[in-house]
């Protein structure tokens, strides 16, 4: 199968049967439902899904490795393909080390906001503390979506080194960013974090409900800790 084939409904005439089963699965159809829709046994549905996933994973790997610049091709992958690729890298220490090194360098120089967001998201999936110096600096970025995804990555890494940075993020103009920071501080916060959250929760009229819930959950978690 050529790696130029696109697995979606617009390309259905060129797809093997197992990819049609996979597309139904991606639309949240259950194995039982797919069995009835396709008039095949549930066992055959499961076999086709395994075959499709393995093929897609193989194509994702080929797509990346055929490029001189691994990150250029990585940026072209869908979110699920990127997750599959990272999973594959976990099986190869040398390739993972090279990828992490290239990722660090690219984040420092990337000017395109959409690509930078993907690169930052990747650091969160890798959960590597060595990216924190870059991430902490990016929390000052003028682009709110970049700040938001940066705080999301910092939350996934969950290092005490980020505590002060996350406390500052509680005052960010983006409400989802404030939510991320509260959720992170619920895990790595201290007495100072608790005092800030208690002060902010008093300003209920100025805050989104889902952010207030994150504040309340963080306060409850921190109150159960002994500092």
mmCIF file with all atom_site columns, C-alpha atoms in Angstrom:
data_model
loop_
_atom_site.group_PDB
_atom_site.id
_atom_site.type_symbol
_atom_site.label_atom_id
_atom_site.label_alt_id
_atom_site.label_comp_id
_atom_site.label_asym_id
_atom_site.label_entity_id
_atom_site.label_seq_id
_atom_site.pdbx_PDB_ins_code
_atom_site.Cartn_x
_atom_site.Cartn_y
_atom_site.Cartn_z
_atom_site.occupancy
_atom_site.B_iso_or_equiv
_atom_site.pdbx_formal_charge
_atom_site.auth_seq_id
_atom_site.auth_comp_id
_atom_site.auth_asym_id
_atom_site.auth_atom_id
_atom_site.pdbx_PDB_model_num
ATOM 1   C CA . UNK A 1 1   ? 0.000   0.000   0.000  1.00 0.00 ? 1   UNK A CA 1
ATOM 2   C CA . UNK A 1 2   ? 1.373   3.413   -0.976 1.00 0.00 ? 2   UNK A CA 1
ATOM 3   C CA . UNK A 1 3   ? 1.994   5.859   1.820  1.00 0.00 ? 3   UNK A CA 1
ATOM 4   C CA . UNK A 1 4   ? 0.180   8.454   -0.320 1.00 0.00 ? 4   UNK A CA 1
ATOM 5   C CA . UNK A 1 5   ? -3.189  6.835   0.383  1.00 0.00 ? 5   UNK A CA 1
ATOM 6   C CA . UNK A 1 6   ? -5.278  8.900   2.760  1.00 0.00 ? 6   UNK A CA 1
ATOM 7   C CA . UNK A 1 7   ? -7.446  7.009   5.226  1.00 0.00 ? 7   UNK A CA 1
ATOM 8   C CA . UNK A 1 8   ? -10.711 8.951   5.218  1.00 0.00 ? 8   UNK A CA 1
ATOM 9   C CA . UNK A 1 9   ? -14.221 8.698   3.778  1.00 0.00 ? 9   UNK A CA 1
ATOM 10  C CA . UNK A 1 10  ? -13.349 10.902  0.790  1.00 0.00 ? 10  UNK A CA 1
ATOM 11  C CA . UNK A 1 11  ? -10.938 8.220   -0.358 1.00 0.00 ? 11  UNK A CA 1
ATOM 12  C CA . UNK A 1 12  ? -13.186 5.227   0.308  1.00 0.00 ? 12  UNK A CA 1
ATOM 13  C CA . UNK A 1 13  ? -12.946 3.761   -3.212 1.00 0.00 ? 13  UNK A CA 1
ATOM 14  C CA . UNK A 1 14  ? -9.211  3.230   -2.802 1.00 0.00 ? 14  UNK A CA 1
ATOM 15  C CA . UNK A 1 15  ? -9.306  1.788   0.716  1.00 0.00 ? 15  UNK A CA 1
ATOM 16  C CA . UNK A 1 16  ? -9.067  -1.826  1.774  1.00 0.00 ? 16  UNK A CA 1
ATOM 17  C CA . UNK A 1 17  ? -12.040 -3.219  3.730  1.00 0.00 ? 17  UNK A CA 1
ATOM 18  C CA . UNK A 1 18  ? -10.201 -3.116  7.044  1.00 0.00 ? 18  UNK A CA 1
ATOM 19  C CA . UNK A 1 19  ? -9.777  0.663   6.739  1.00 0.00 ? 19  UNK A CA 1
ATOM 20  C CA . UNK A 1 20  ? -13.546 1.082   6.349  1.00 0.00 ? 20  UNK A CA 1
ATOM 21  C CA . UNK A 1 21  ? -13.972 -0.822  9.601  1.00 0.00 ? 21  UNK A CA 1
ATOM 22  C CA . UNK A 1 22  ? -11.332 1.452   11.158 1.00 0.00 ? 22  UNK A CA 1
ATOM 23  C CA . UNK A 1 23  ? -13.145 4.620   9.998  1.00 0.00 ? 23  UNK A CA 1
ATOM 24  C CA . UNK A 1 24  ? -16.353 3.406   11.623 1.00 0.00 ? 24  UNK A CA 1
ATOM 25  C CA . UNK A 1 25  ? -14.381 2.731   14.808 1.00 0.00 ? 25  UNK A CA 1
ATOM 26  C CA . UNK A 1 26  ? -12.936 6.282   14.678 1.00 0.00 ? 26  UNK A CA 1
ATOM 27  C CA . UNK A 1 27  ? -16.532 7.563   14.592 1.00 0.00 ? 27  UNK A CA 1
ATOM 28  C CA . UNK A 1 28  ? -17.025 5.934   18.017 1.00 0.00 ? 28  UNK A CA 1
ATOM 29  C CA . UNK A 1 29  ? -18.952 2.946   16.723 1.00 0.00 ? 29  UNK A CA 1
ATOM 30  C CA . UNK A 1 30  ? -18.601 -0.097  18.989 1.00 0.00 ? 30  UNK A CA 1
ATOM 31  C CA . UNK A 1 31  ? -17.323 -3.460  17.763 1.00 0.00 ? 31  UNK A CA 1
ATOM 32  C CA . UNK A 1 32  ? -20.860 -4.829  18.026 1.00 0.00 ? 32  UNK A CA 1
ATOM 33  C CA . UNK A 1 33  ? -22.295 -1.945  16.009 1.00 0.00 ? 33  UNK A CA 1
ATOM 34  C CA . UNK A 1 34  ? -19.623 -2.276  13.336 1.00 0.00 ? 34  UNK A CA 1
ATOM 35  C CA . UNK A 1 35  ? -20.348 -6.008  13.149 1.00 0.00 ? 35  UNK A CA 1
ATOM 36  C CA . UNK A 1 36  ? -23.991 -5.283  12.331 1.00 0.00 ? 36  UNK A CA 1
ATOM 37  C CA . UNK A 1 37  ? -23.223 -2.413  9.928  1.00 0.00 ? 37  UNK A CA 1
ATOM 38  C CA . UNK A 1 38  ? -20.639 -4.422  7.977  1.00 0.00 ? 38  UNK A CA 1
ATOM 39  C CA . UNK A 1 39  ? -22.407 -7.779  8.368  1.00 0.00 ? 39  UNK A CA 1
ATOM 40  C CA . UNK A 1 40  ? -19.293 -9.512  9.670  1.00 0.00 ? 40  UNK A CA 1
ATOM 41  C CA . UNK A 1 41  ? -18.490 -11.252 12.956 1.00 0.00 ? 41  UNK A CA 1
ATOM 42  C CA . UNK A 1 42  ? -17.168 -9.323  15.953 1.00 0.00 ? 42  UNK A CA 1
ATOM 43  C CA . UNK A 1 43  ? -13.995 -11.406 15.731 1.00 0.00 ? 43  UNK A CA 1
ATOM 44  C CA . UNK A 1 44  ? -13.444 -10.263 12.156 1.00 0.00 ? 44  UNK A CA 1
ATOM 45  C CA . UNK A 1 45  ? -14.068 -6.650  13.190 1.00 0.00 ? 45  UNK A CA 1
ATOM 46  C CA . UNK A 1 46  ? -11.363 -6.939  15.867 1.00 0.00 ? 46  UNK A CA 1
ATOM 47  C CA . UNK A 1 47  ? -8.939  -8.537  13.405 1.00 0.00 ? 47  UNK A CA 1
ATOM 48  C CA . UNK A 1 48  ? -9.551  -5.780  10.857 1.00 0.00 ? 48  UNK A CA 1
ATOM 49  C CA . UNK A 1 49  ? -9.026  -3.068  13.478 1.00 0.00 ? 49  UNK A CA 1
ATOM 50  C CA . UNK A 1 50  ? -5.709  -4.586  14.509 1.00 0.00 ? 50  UNK A CA 1
ATOM 51  C CA . UNK A 1 51  ? -4.618  -4.805  10.878 1.00 0.00 ? 51  UNK A CA 1
ATOM 52  C CA . UNK A 1 52  ? -5.641  -1.201  10.167 1.00 0.00 ? 52  UNK A CA 1
ATOM 53  C CA . UNK A 1 53  ? -3.898  0.179   13.258 1.00 0.00 ? 53  UNK A CA 1
ATOM 54  C CA . UNK A 1 54  ? -0.684  -1.677  12.455 1.00 0.00 ? 54  UNK A CA 1
ATOM 55  C CA . UNK A 1 55  ? -0.774  -0.432  8.871  1.00 0.00 ? 55  UNK A CA 1
ATOM 56  C CA . UNK A 1 56  ? -1.384  3.173   9.909  1.00 0.00 ? 56  UNK A CA 1
ATOM 57  C CA . UNK A 1 57  ? 1.407   2.973   12.469 1.00 0.00 ? 57  UNK A CA 1
ATOM 58  C CA . UNK A 1 58  ? 3.739   1.628   9.789  1.00 0.00 ? 58  UNK A CA 1
ATOM 59  C CA . UNK A 1 59  ? 2.785   4.403   7.376  1.00 0.00 ? 59  UNK A CA 1
ATOM 60  C CA . UNK A 1 60  ? 3.358   7.049   10.051 1.00 0.00 ? 60  UNK A CA 1
ATOM 61  C CA . UNK A 1 61  ? 6.823   5.688   10.718 1.00 0.00 ? 61  UNK A CA 1
ATOM 62  C CA . UNK A 1 62  ? 7.666   5.559   6.999  1.00 0.00 ? 62  UNK A CA 1
ATOM 63  C CA . UNK A 1 63  ? 6.393   9.082   6.522  1.00 0.00 ? 63  UNK A CA 1
ATOM 64  C CA . UNK A 1 64  ? 8.718   10.445  9.196  1.00 0.00 ? 64  UNK A CA 1
ATOM 65  C CA . UNK A 1 65  ? 11.793  8.375   8.398  1.00 0.00 ? 65  UNK A CA 1
ATOM 66  C CA . UNK A 1 66  ? 11.696  9.163   4.678  1.00 0.00 ? 66  UNK A CA 1
ATOM 67  C CA . UNK A 1 67  ? 12.380  12.824  5.436  1.00 0.00 ? 67  UNK A CA 1
ATOM 68  C CA . UNK A 1 68  ? 15.762  14.478  5.946  1.00 0.00 ? 68  UNK A CA 1
ATOM 69  C CA . UNK A 1 69  ? 14.234  16.596  8.701  1.00 0.00 ? 69  UNK A CA 1
ATOM 70  C CA . UNK A 1 70  ? 12.398  14.356  11.139 1.00 0.00 ? 70  UNK A CA 1
ATOM 71  C CA . UNK A 1 71  ? 10.511  17.263  12.724 1.00 0.00 ? 71  UNK A CA 1
ATOM 72  C CA . UNK A 1 72  ? 9.216   18.639  9.418  1.00 0.00 ? 72  UNK A CA 1
ATOM 73  C CA . UNK A 1 73  ? 7.485   15.339  8.745  1.00 0.00 ? 73  UNK A CA 1
ATOM 74  C CA . UNK A 1 74  ? 6.437   14.943  12.358 1.00 0.00 ? 74  UNK A CA 1
ATOM 75  C CA . UNK A 1 75  ? 4.602   18.256  12.145 1.00 0.00 ? 75  UNK A CA 1
ATOM 76  C CA . UNK A 1 76  ? 2.585   16.939  9.197  1.00 0.00 ? 76  UNK A CA 1
ATOM 77  C CA . UNK A 1 77  ? 1.189   14.016  11.193 1.00 0.00 ? 77  UNK A CA 1
ATOM 78  C CA . UNK A 1 78  ? -2.231  14.011  12.828 1.00 0.00 ? 78  UNK A CA 1
ATOM 79  C CA . UNK A 1 79  ? -2.441  13.981  16.619 1.00 0.00 ? 79  UNK A CA 1
ATOM 80  C CA . UNK A 1 80  ? -3.078  10.231  16.744 1.00 0.00 ? 80  UNK A CA 1
ATOM 81  C CA . UNK A 1 81  ? -0.172  9.616   14.360 1.00 0.00 ? 81  UNK A CA 1
ATOM 82  C CA . UNK A 1 82  ? 2.112   11.755  16.515 1.00 0.00 ? 82  UNK A CA 1
ATOM 83  C CA . UNK A 1 83  ? 1.139   9.732   19.584 1.00 0.00 ? 83  UNK A CA 1
ATOM 84  C CA . UNK A 1 84  ? 1.842   6.515   17.675 1.00 0.00 ? 84  UNK A CA 1
ATOM 85  C CA . UNK A 1 85  ? 5.202   7.870   16.569 1.00 0.00 ? 85  UNK A CA 1
ATOM 86  C CA . UNK A 1 86  ? 6.200   8.815   20.123 1.00 0.00 ? 86  UNK A CA 1
ATOM 87  C CA . UNK A 1 87  ? 5.173   5.337   21.247 1.00 0.00 ? 87  UNK A CA 1
ATOM 88  C CA . UNK A 1 88  ? 7.444   3.861   18.576 1.00 0.00 ? 88  UNK A CA 1
ATOM 89  C CA . UNK A 1 89  ? 10.327  6.091   19.683 1.00 0.00 ? 89  UNK A CA 1
ATOM 90  C CA . UNK A 1 90  ? 10.026  4.701   23.204 1.00 0.00 ? 90  UNK A CA 1
ATOM 91  C CA . UNK A 1 91  ? 11.251  1.392   21.798 1.00 0.00 ? 91  UNK A CA 1
ATOM 92  C CA . UNK A 1 92  ? 14.411  2.891   20.310 1.00 0.00 ? 92  UNK A CA 1
ATOM 93  C CA . UNK A 1 93  ? 16.645  4.851   22.697 1.00 0.00 ? 93  UNK A CA 1
ATOM 94  C CA . UNK A 1 94  ? 18.950  6.242   20.006 1.00 0.00 ? 94  UNK A CA 1
ATOM 95  C CA . UNK A 1 95  ? 16.124  7.590   17.861 1.00 0.00 ? 95  UNK A CA 1
ATOM 96  C CA . UNK A 1 96  ? 14.404  9.023   20.912 1.00 0.00 ? 96  UNK A CA 1
ATOM 97  C CA . UNK A 1 97  ? 17.545  10.860  22.012 1.00 0.00 ? 97  UNK A CA 1
ATOM 98  C CA . UNK A 1 98  ? 17.983  12.317  18.529 1.00 0.00 ? 98  UNK A CA 1
ATOM 99  C CA . UNK A 1 99  ? 14.324  13.358  18.371 1.00 0.00 ? 99  UNK A CA 1
ATOM 100 C CA . UNK A 1 100 ? 14.433  15.059  21.778 1.00 0.00 ? 100 UNK A CA 1
ATOM 101 C CA . UNK A 1 101 ? 17.588  16.939  20.811 1.00 0.00 ? 101 UNK A CA 1
ATOM 102 C CA . UNK A 1 102 ? 16.058  18.160  17.543 1.00 0.00 ? 102 UNK A CA 1
ATOM 103 C CA . UNK A 1 103 ? 12.842  19.103  19.324 1.00 0.00 ? 103 UNK A CA 1
ATOM 104 C CA . UNK A 1 104 ? 14.723  21.268  21.822 1.00 0.00 ? 104 UNK A CA 1
ATOM 105 C CA . UNK A 1 105 ? 16.577  23.113  19.066 1.00 0.00 ? 105 UNK A CA 1
ATOM 106 C CA . UNK A 1 106 ? 13.449  23.591  16.949 1.00 0.00 ? 106 UNK A CA 1
ATOM 107 C CA . UNK A 1 107 ? 11.391  25.074  19.786 1.00 0.00 ? 107 UNK A CA 1
ATOM 108 C CA . UNK A 1 108 ? 14.064  27.744  20.245 1.00 0.00 ? 108 UNK A CA 1
ATOM 109 C CA . UNK A 1 109 ? 13.869  28.826  16.586 1.00 0.00 ? 109 UNK A CA 1
ATOM 110 C CA . UNK A 1 110 ? 10.324  28.034  15.410 1.00 0.00 ? 110 UNK A CA 1
ATOM 111 C CA . UNK A 1 111 ? 8.414   31.144  14.281 1.00 0.00 ? 111 UNK A CA 1
ATOM 112 C CA . UNK A 1 112 ? 5.203   29.562  12.997 1.00 0.00 ? 112 UNK A CA 1
ATOM 113 C CA . UNK A 1 113 ? 2.632   29.613  15.825 1.00 0.00 ? 113 UNK A CA 1
ATOM 114 C CA . UNK A 1 114 ? 0.779   26.445  14.759 1.00 0.00 ? 114 UNK A CA 1
ATOM 115 C CA . UNK A 1 115 ? 3.978   24.422  14.471 1.00 0.00 ? 115 UNK A CA 1
ATOM 116 C CA . UNK A 1 116 ? 5.279   25.805  17.751 1.00 0.00 ? 116 UNK A CA 1
ATOM 117 C CA . UNK A 1 117 ? 2.072   24.730  19.494 1.00 0.00 ? 117 UNK A CA 1
ATOM 118 C CA . UNK A 1 118 ? 2.587   21.147  18.266 1.00 0.00 ? 118 UNK A CA 1
ATOM 119 C CA . UNK A 1 119 ? 6.215   21.154  19.378 1.00 0.00 ? 119 UNK A CA 1
ATOM 120 C CA . UNK A 1 120 ? 5.293   22.454  22.830 1.00 0.00 ? 120 UNK A CA 1
ATOM 121 C CA . UNK A 1 121 ? 2.487   19.883  23.113 1.00 0.00 ? 121 UNK A CA 1
ATOM 122 C CA . UNK A 1 122 ? 5.087   17.196  22.365 1.00 0.00 ? 122 UNK A CA 1
ATOM 123 C CA . UNK A 1 123 ? 7.232   18.192  25.351 1.00 0.00 ? 123 UNK A CA 1
ATOM 124 C CA . UNK A 1 124 ? 4.239   17.553  27.575 1.00 0.00 ? 124 UNK A CA 1
ATOM 125 C CA . UNK A 1 125 ? 3.746   14.091  26.086 1.00 0.00 ? 125 UNK A CA 1
ATOM 126 C CA . UNK A 1 126 ? 7.436   13.324  26.644 1.00 0.00 ? 126 UNK A CA 1
ATOM 127 C CA . UNK A 1 127 ? 7.242   14.639  30.242 1.00 0.00 ? 127 UNK A CA 1
ATOM 128 C CA . UNK A 1 128 ? 10.885  15.734  30.161 1.00 0.00 ? 128 UNK A CA 1
ATOM 129 C CA . UNK A 1 129 ? 12.083  18.275  32.737 1.00 0.00 ? 129 UNK A CA 1
ATOM 130 C CA . UNK A 1 130 ? 14.936  19.336  30.461 1.00 0.00 ? 130 UNK A CA 1
ATOM 131 C CA . UNK A 1 131 ? 12.439  21.368  28.417 1.00 0.00 ? 131 UNK A CA 1
ATOM 132 C CA . UNK A 1 132 ? 11.311  23.449  31.384 1.00 0.00 ? 132 UNK A CA 1
ATOM 133 C CA . UNK A 1 133 ? 13.706  26.329  30.773 1.00 0.00 ? 133 UNK A CA 1
ATOM 134 C CA . UNK A 1 134 ? 12.150  26.766  27.313 1.00 0.00 ? 134 UNK A CA 1
ATOM 135 C CA . UNK A 1 135 ? 8.609   26.303  28.572 1.00 0.00 ? 135 UNK A CA 1
ATOM 136 C CA . UNK A 1 136 ? 8.940   28.751  31.455 1.00 0.00 ? 136 UNK A CA 1
ATOM 137 C CA . UNK A 1 137 ? 10.136  31.425  29.021 1.00 0.00 ? 137 UNK A CA 1
ATOM 138 C CA . UNK A 1 138 ? 7.252   30.683  26.633 1.00 0.00 ? 138 UNK A CA 1
ATOM 139 C CA . UNK A 1 139 ? 4.669   31.420  29.332 1.00 0.00 ? 139 UNK A CA 1
ATOM 140 C CA . UNK A 1 140 ? 5.441   35.074  28.570 1.00 0.00 ? 140 UNK A CA 1
ATOM 141 C CA . UNK A 1 141 ? 4.575   34.706  24.862 1.00 0.00 ? 141 UNK A CA 1
ATOM 142 C CA . UNK A 1 142 ? 2.140   37.281  23.441 1.00 0.00 ? 142 UNK A CA 1
ATOM 143 C CA . UNK A 1 143 ? 0.091   34.545  21.725 1.00 0.00 ? 143 UNK A CA 1
ATOM 144 C CA . UNK A 1 144 ? -2.531  33.276  24.234 1.00 0.00 ? 144 UNK A CA 1
ATOM 145 C CA . UNK A 1 145 ? -2.820  29.839  22.587 1.00 0.00 ? 145 UNK A CA 1
ATOM 146 C CA . UNK A 1 146 ? 0.931   29.356  22.876 1.00 0.00 ? 146 UNK A CA 1
ATOM 147 C CA . UNK A 1 147 ? 0.796   30.296  26.553 1.00 0.00 ? 147 UNK A CA 1
ATOM 148 C CA . UNK A 1 148 ? -2.151  27.949  27.070 1.00 0.00 ? 148 UNK A CA 1
ATOM 149 C CA . UNK A 1 149 ? -0.471  24.916  25.474 1.00 0.00 ? 149 UNK A CA 1
ATOM 150 C CA . UNK A 1 150 ? 2.771   25.767  27.282 1.00 0.00 ? 150 UNK A CA 1
ATOM 151 C CA . UNK A 1 151 ? 1.056   25.679  30.662 1.00 0.00 ? 151 UNK A CA 1
ATOM 152 C CA . UNK A 1 152 ? -0.647  22.441  29.615 1.00 0.00 ? 152 UNK A CA 1
ATOM 153 C CA . UNK A 1 153 ? 2.777   20.898  28.914 1.00 0.00 ? 153 UNK A CA 1
ATOM 154 C CA . UNK A 1 154 ? 4.163   22.215  32.205 1.00 0.00 ? 154 UNK A CA 1
ATOM 155 C CA . UNK A 1 155 ? 1.182   20.650  34.002 1.00 0.00 ? 155 UNK A CA 1
ATOM 156 C CA . UNK A 1 156 ? 1.891   17.263  32.387 1.00 0.00 ? 156 UNK A CA 1
ATOM 157 C CA . UNK A 1 157 ? 5.553   17.427  33.419 1.00 0.00 ? 157 UNK A CA 1
ATOM 158 C CA . UNK A 1 158 ? 4.499   18.372  36.983 1.00 0.00 ? 158 UNK A CA 1
ATOM 159 C CA . UNK A 1 159 ? 7.873   19.460  38.325 1.00 0.00 ? 159 UNK A CA 1
ATOM 160 C CA . UNK A 1 160 ? 8.225   21.464  41.567 1.00 0.00 ? 160 UNK A CA 1
ATOM 161 C CA . UNK A 1 161 ? 10.604  23.661  39.560 1.00 0.00 ? 161 UNK A CA 1
ATOM 162 C CA . UNK A 1 162 ? 7.521   25.099  37.836 1.00 0.00 ? 162 UNK A CA 1
ATOM 163 C CA . UNK A 1 163 ? 5.660   26.097  41.013 1.00 0.00 ? 163 UNK A CA 1
ATOM 164 C CA . UNK A 1 164 ? 6.385   29.848  40.828 1.00 0.00 ? 164 UNK A CA 1
ATOM 165 C CA . UNK A 1 165 ? 5.683   29.887  37.108 1.00 0.00 ? 165 UNK A CA 1
ATOM 166 C CA . UNK A 1 166 ? 2.328   28.159  37.640 1.00 0.00 ? 166 UNK A CA 1
ATOM 167 C CA . UNK A 1 167 ? 1.392   30.594  40.403 1.00 0.00 ? 167 UNK A CA 1
ATOM 168 C CA . UNK A 1 168 ? 1.967   33.468  37.980 1.00 0.00 ? 168 UNK A CA 1
ATOM 169 C CA . UNK A 1 169 ? -0.148  31.622  35.419 1.00 0.00 ? 169 UNK A CA 1
ATOM 170 C CA . UNK A 1 170 ? -3.141  31.854  37.741 1.00 0.00 ? 170 UNK A CA 1
ATOM 171 C CA . UNK A 1 171 ? -3.307  35.514  36.656 1.00 0.00 ? 171 UNK A CA 1
ATOM 172 C CA . UNK A 1 172 ? -3.096  34.809  32.919 1.00 0.00 ? 172 UNK A CA 1
ATOM 173 C CA . UNK A 1 173 ? -5.822  36.378  30.747 1.00 0.00 ? 173 UNK A CA 1
ATOM 174 C CA . UNK A 1 174 ? -6.774  32.982  29.293 1.00 0.00 ? 174 UNK A CA 1
ATOM 175 C CA . UNK A 1 175 ? -9.242  31.122  31.574 1.00 0.00 ? 175 UNK A CA 1
ATOM 176 C CA . UNK A 1 176 ? -8.175  27.665  30.379 1.00 0.00 ? 176 UNK A CA 1
ATOM 177 C CA . UNK A 1 177 ? -4.604  28.570  31.259 1.00 0.00 ? 177 UNK A CA 1
ATOM 178 C CA . UNK A 1 178 ? -5.698  29.504  34.776 1.00 0.00 ? 178 UNK A CA 1
ATOM 179 C CA . UNK A 1 179 ? -7.494  26.158  35.012 1.00 0.00 ? 179 UNK A CA 1
ATOM 180 C CA . UNK A 1 180 ? -4.365  24.250  33.919 1.00 0.00 ? 180 UNK A CA 1
ATOM 181 C CA . UNK A 1 181 ? -2.269  26.072  36.499 1.00 0.00 ? 181 UNK A CA 1
ATOM 182 C CA . UNK A 1 182 ? -4.690  25.305  39.318 1.00 0.00 ? 182 UNK A CA 1
ATOM 183 C CA . UNK A 1 183 ? -4.773  21.621  38.354 1.00 0.00 ? 183 UNK A CA 1
ATOM 184 C CA . UNK A 1 184 ? -0.976  21.493  38.329 1.00 0.00 ? 184 UNK A CA 1
ATOM 185 C CA . UNK A 1 185 ? -0.661  23.281  41.654 1.00 0.00 ? 185 UNK A CA 1
ATOM 186 C CA . UNK A 1 186 ? -3.037  20.749  43.194 1.00 0.00 ? 186 UNK A CA 1
ATOM 187 C CA . UNK A 1 187 ? -0.164  18.303  42.717 1.00 0.00 ? 187 UNK A CA 1
ATOM 188 C CA . UNK A 1 188 ? 2.995   20.370  43.222 1.00 0.00 ? 188 UNK A CA 1
ATOM 189 C CA . UNK A 1 189 ? 1.737   23.457  45.066 1.00 0.00 ? 189 UNK A CA 1
ATOM 190 C CA . UNK A 1 190 ? 2.753   24.566  48.553 1.00 0.00 ? 190 UNK A CA 1
ATOM 191 C CA . UNK A 1 191 ? 1.420   26.846  51.281 1.00 0.00 ? 191 UNK A CA 1
ATOM 192 C CA . UNK A 1 192 ? 2.023   29.942  49.163 1.00 0.00 ? 192 UNK A CA 1
ATOM 193 C CA . UNK A 1 193 ? 0.082   28.373  46.276 1.00 0.00 ? 193 UNK A CA 1
ATOM 194 C CA . UNK A 1 194 ? -2.776  27.671  48.673 1.00 0.00 ? 194 UNK A CA 1
ATOM 195 C CA . UNK A 1 195 ? -2.897  31.294  49.841 1.00 0.00 ? 195 UNK A CA 1
ATOM 196 C CA . UNK A 1 196 ? -3.018  32.568  46.244 1.00 0.00 ? 196 UNK A CA 1
ATOM 197 C CA . UNK A 1 197 ? -5.817  30.173  45.323 1.00 0.00 ? 197 UNK A CA 1
ATOM 198 C CA . UNK A 1 198 ? -7.831  31.115  48.403 1.00 0.00 ? 198 UNK A CA 1
ATOM 199 C CA . UNK A 1 199 ? -7.481  34.782  47.509 1.00 0.00 ? 199 UNK A CA 1
ATOM 200 C CA . UNK A 1 200 ? -8.555  34.194  43.917 1.00 0.00 ? 200 UNK A CA 1
ATOM 201 C CA . UNK A 1 201 ? -11.585 32.099  44.781 1.00 0.00 ? 201 UNK A CA 1
ATOM 202 C CA . UNK A 1 202 ? -13.027 35.019  46.729 1.00 0.00 ? 202 UNK A CA 1
ATOM 203 C CA . UNK A 1 203 ? -13.319 36.893  43.426 1.00 0.00 ? 203 UNK A CA 1
ATOM 204 C CA . UNK A 1 204 ? -16.075 34.559  42.187 1.00 0.00 ? 204 UNK A CA 1
ATOM 205 C CA . UNK A 1 205 ? -17.874 37.190  40.129 1.00 0.00 ? 205 UNK A CA 1
ATOM 206 C CA . UNK A 1 206 ? -14.805 37.628  37.946 1.00 0.00 ? 206 UNK A CA 1
ATOM 207 C CA . UNK A 1 207 ? -14.137 33.970  37.115 1.00 0.00 ? 207 UNK A CA 1
ATOM 208 C CA . UNK A 1 208 ? -15.473 31.134  34.937 1.00 0.00 ? 208 UNK A CA 1
ATOM 209 C CA . UNK A 1 209 ? -17.241 28.291  36.731 1.00 0.00 ? 209 UNK A CA 1
ATOM 210 C CA . UNK A 1 210 ? -14.886 25.596  35.440 1.00 0.00 ? 210 UNK A CA 1
ATOM 211 C CA . UNK A 1 211 ? -11.902 27.617  36.630 1.00 0.00 ? 211 UNK A CA 1
ATOM 212 C CA . UNK A 1 212 ? -13.458 28.063  40.063 1.00 0.00 ? 212 UNK A CA 1
ATOM 213 C CA . UNK A 1 213 ? -13.978 24.299  40.256 1.00 0.00 ? 213 UNK A CA 1
ATOM 214 C CA . UNK A 1 214 ? -10.285 23.802  39.518 1.00 0.00 ? 214 UNK A CA 1
ATOM 215 C CA . UNK A 1 215 ? -9.415  26.312  42.251 1.00 0.00 ? 215 UNK A CA 1
ATOM 216 C CA . UNK A 1 216 ? -11.678 24.536  44.756 1.00 0.00 ? 216 UNK A CA 1
ATOM 217 C CA . UNK A 1 217 ? -10.226 21.119  43.900 1.00 0.00 ? 217 UNK A CA 1
ATOM 218 C CA . UNK A 1 218 ? -6.683  22.456  44.199 1.00 0.00 ? 218 UNK A CA 1
ATOM 219 C CA . UNK A 1 219 ? -7.428  24.096  47.556 1.00 0.00 ? 219 UNK A CA 1
ATOM 220 C CA . UNK A 1 220 ? -8.930  20.868  48.863 1.00 0.00 ? 220 UNK A CA 1
ATOM 221 C CA . UNK A 1 221 ? -5.904  18.871  47.690 1.00 0.00 ? 221 UNK A CA 1
ATOM 222 C CA . UNK A 1 222 ? -3.426  21.320  49.215 1.00 0.00 ? 222 UNK A CA 1
ATOM 223 C CA . UNK A 1 223 ? -5.298  21.541  52.507 1.00 0.00 ? 223 UNK A CA 1
ATOM 224 C CA . UNK A 1 224 ? -4.831  17.794  52.847 1.00 0.00 ? 224 UNK A CA 1
ATOM 225 C CA . UNK A 1 225 ? -1.061  18.210  52.511 1.00 0.00 ? 225 UNK A CA 1
ATOM 226 C CA . UNK A 1 226 ? 1.264   19.120  55.329 1.00 0.00 ? 226 UNK A CA 1
ATOM 227 C CA . UNK A 1 227 ? 3.864   21.712  54.313 1.00 0.00 ? 227 UNK A CA 1
#
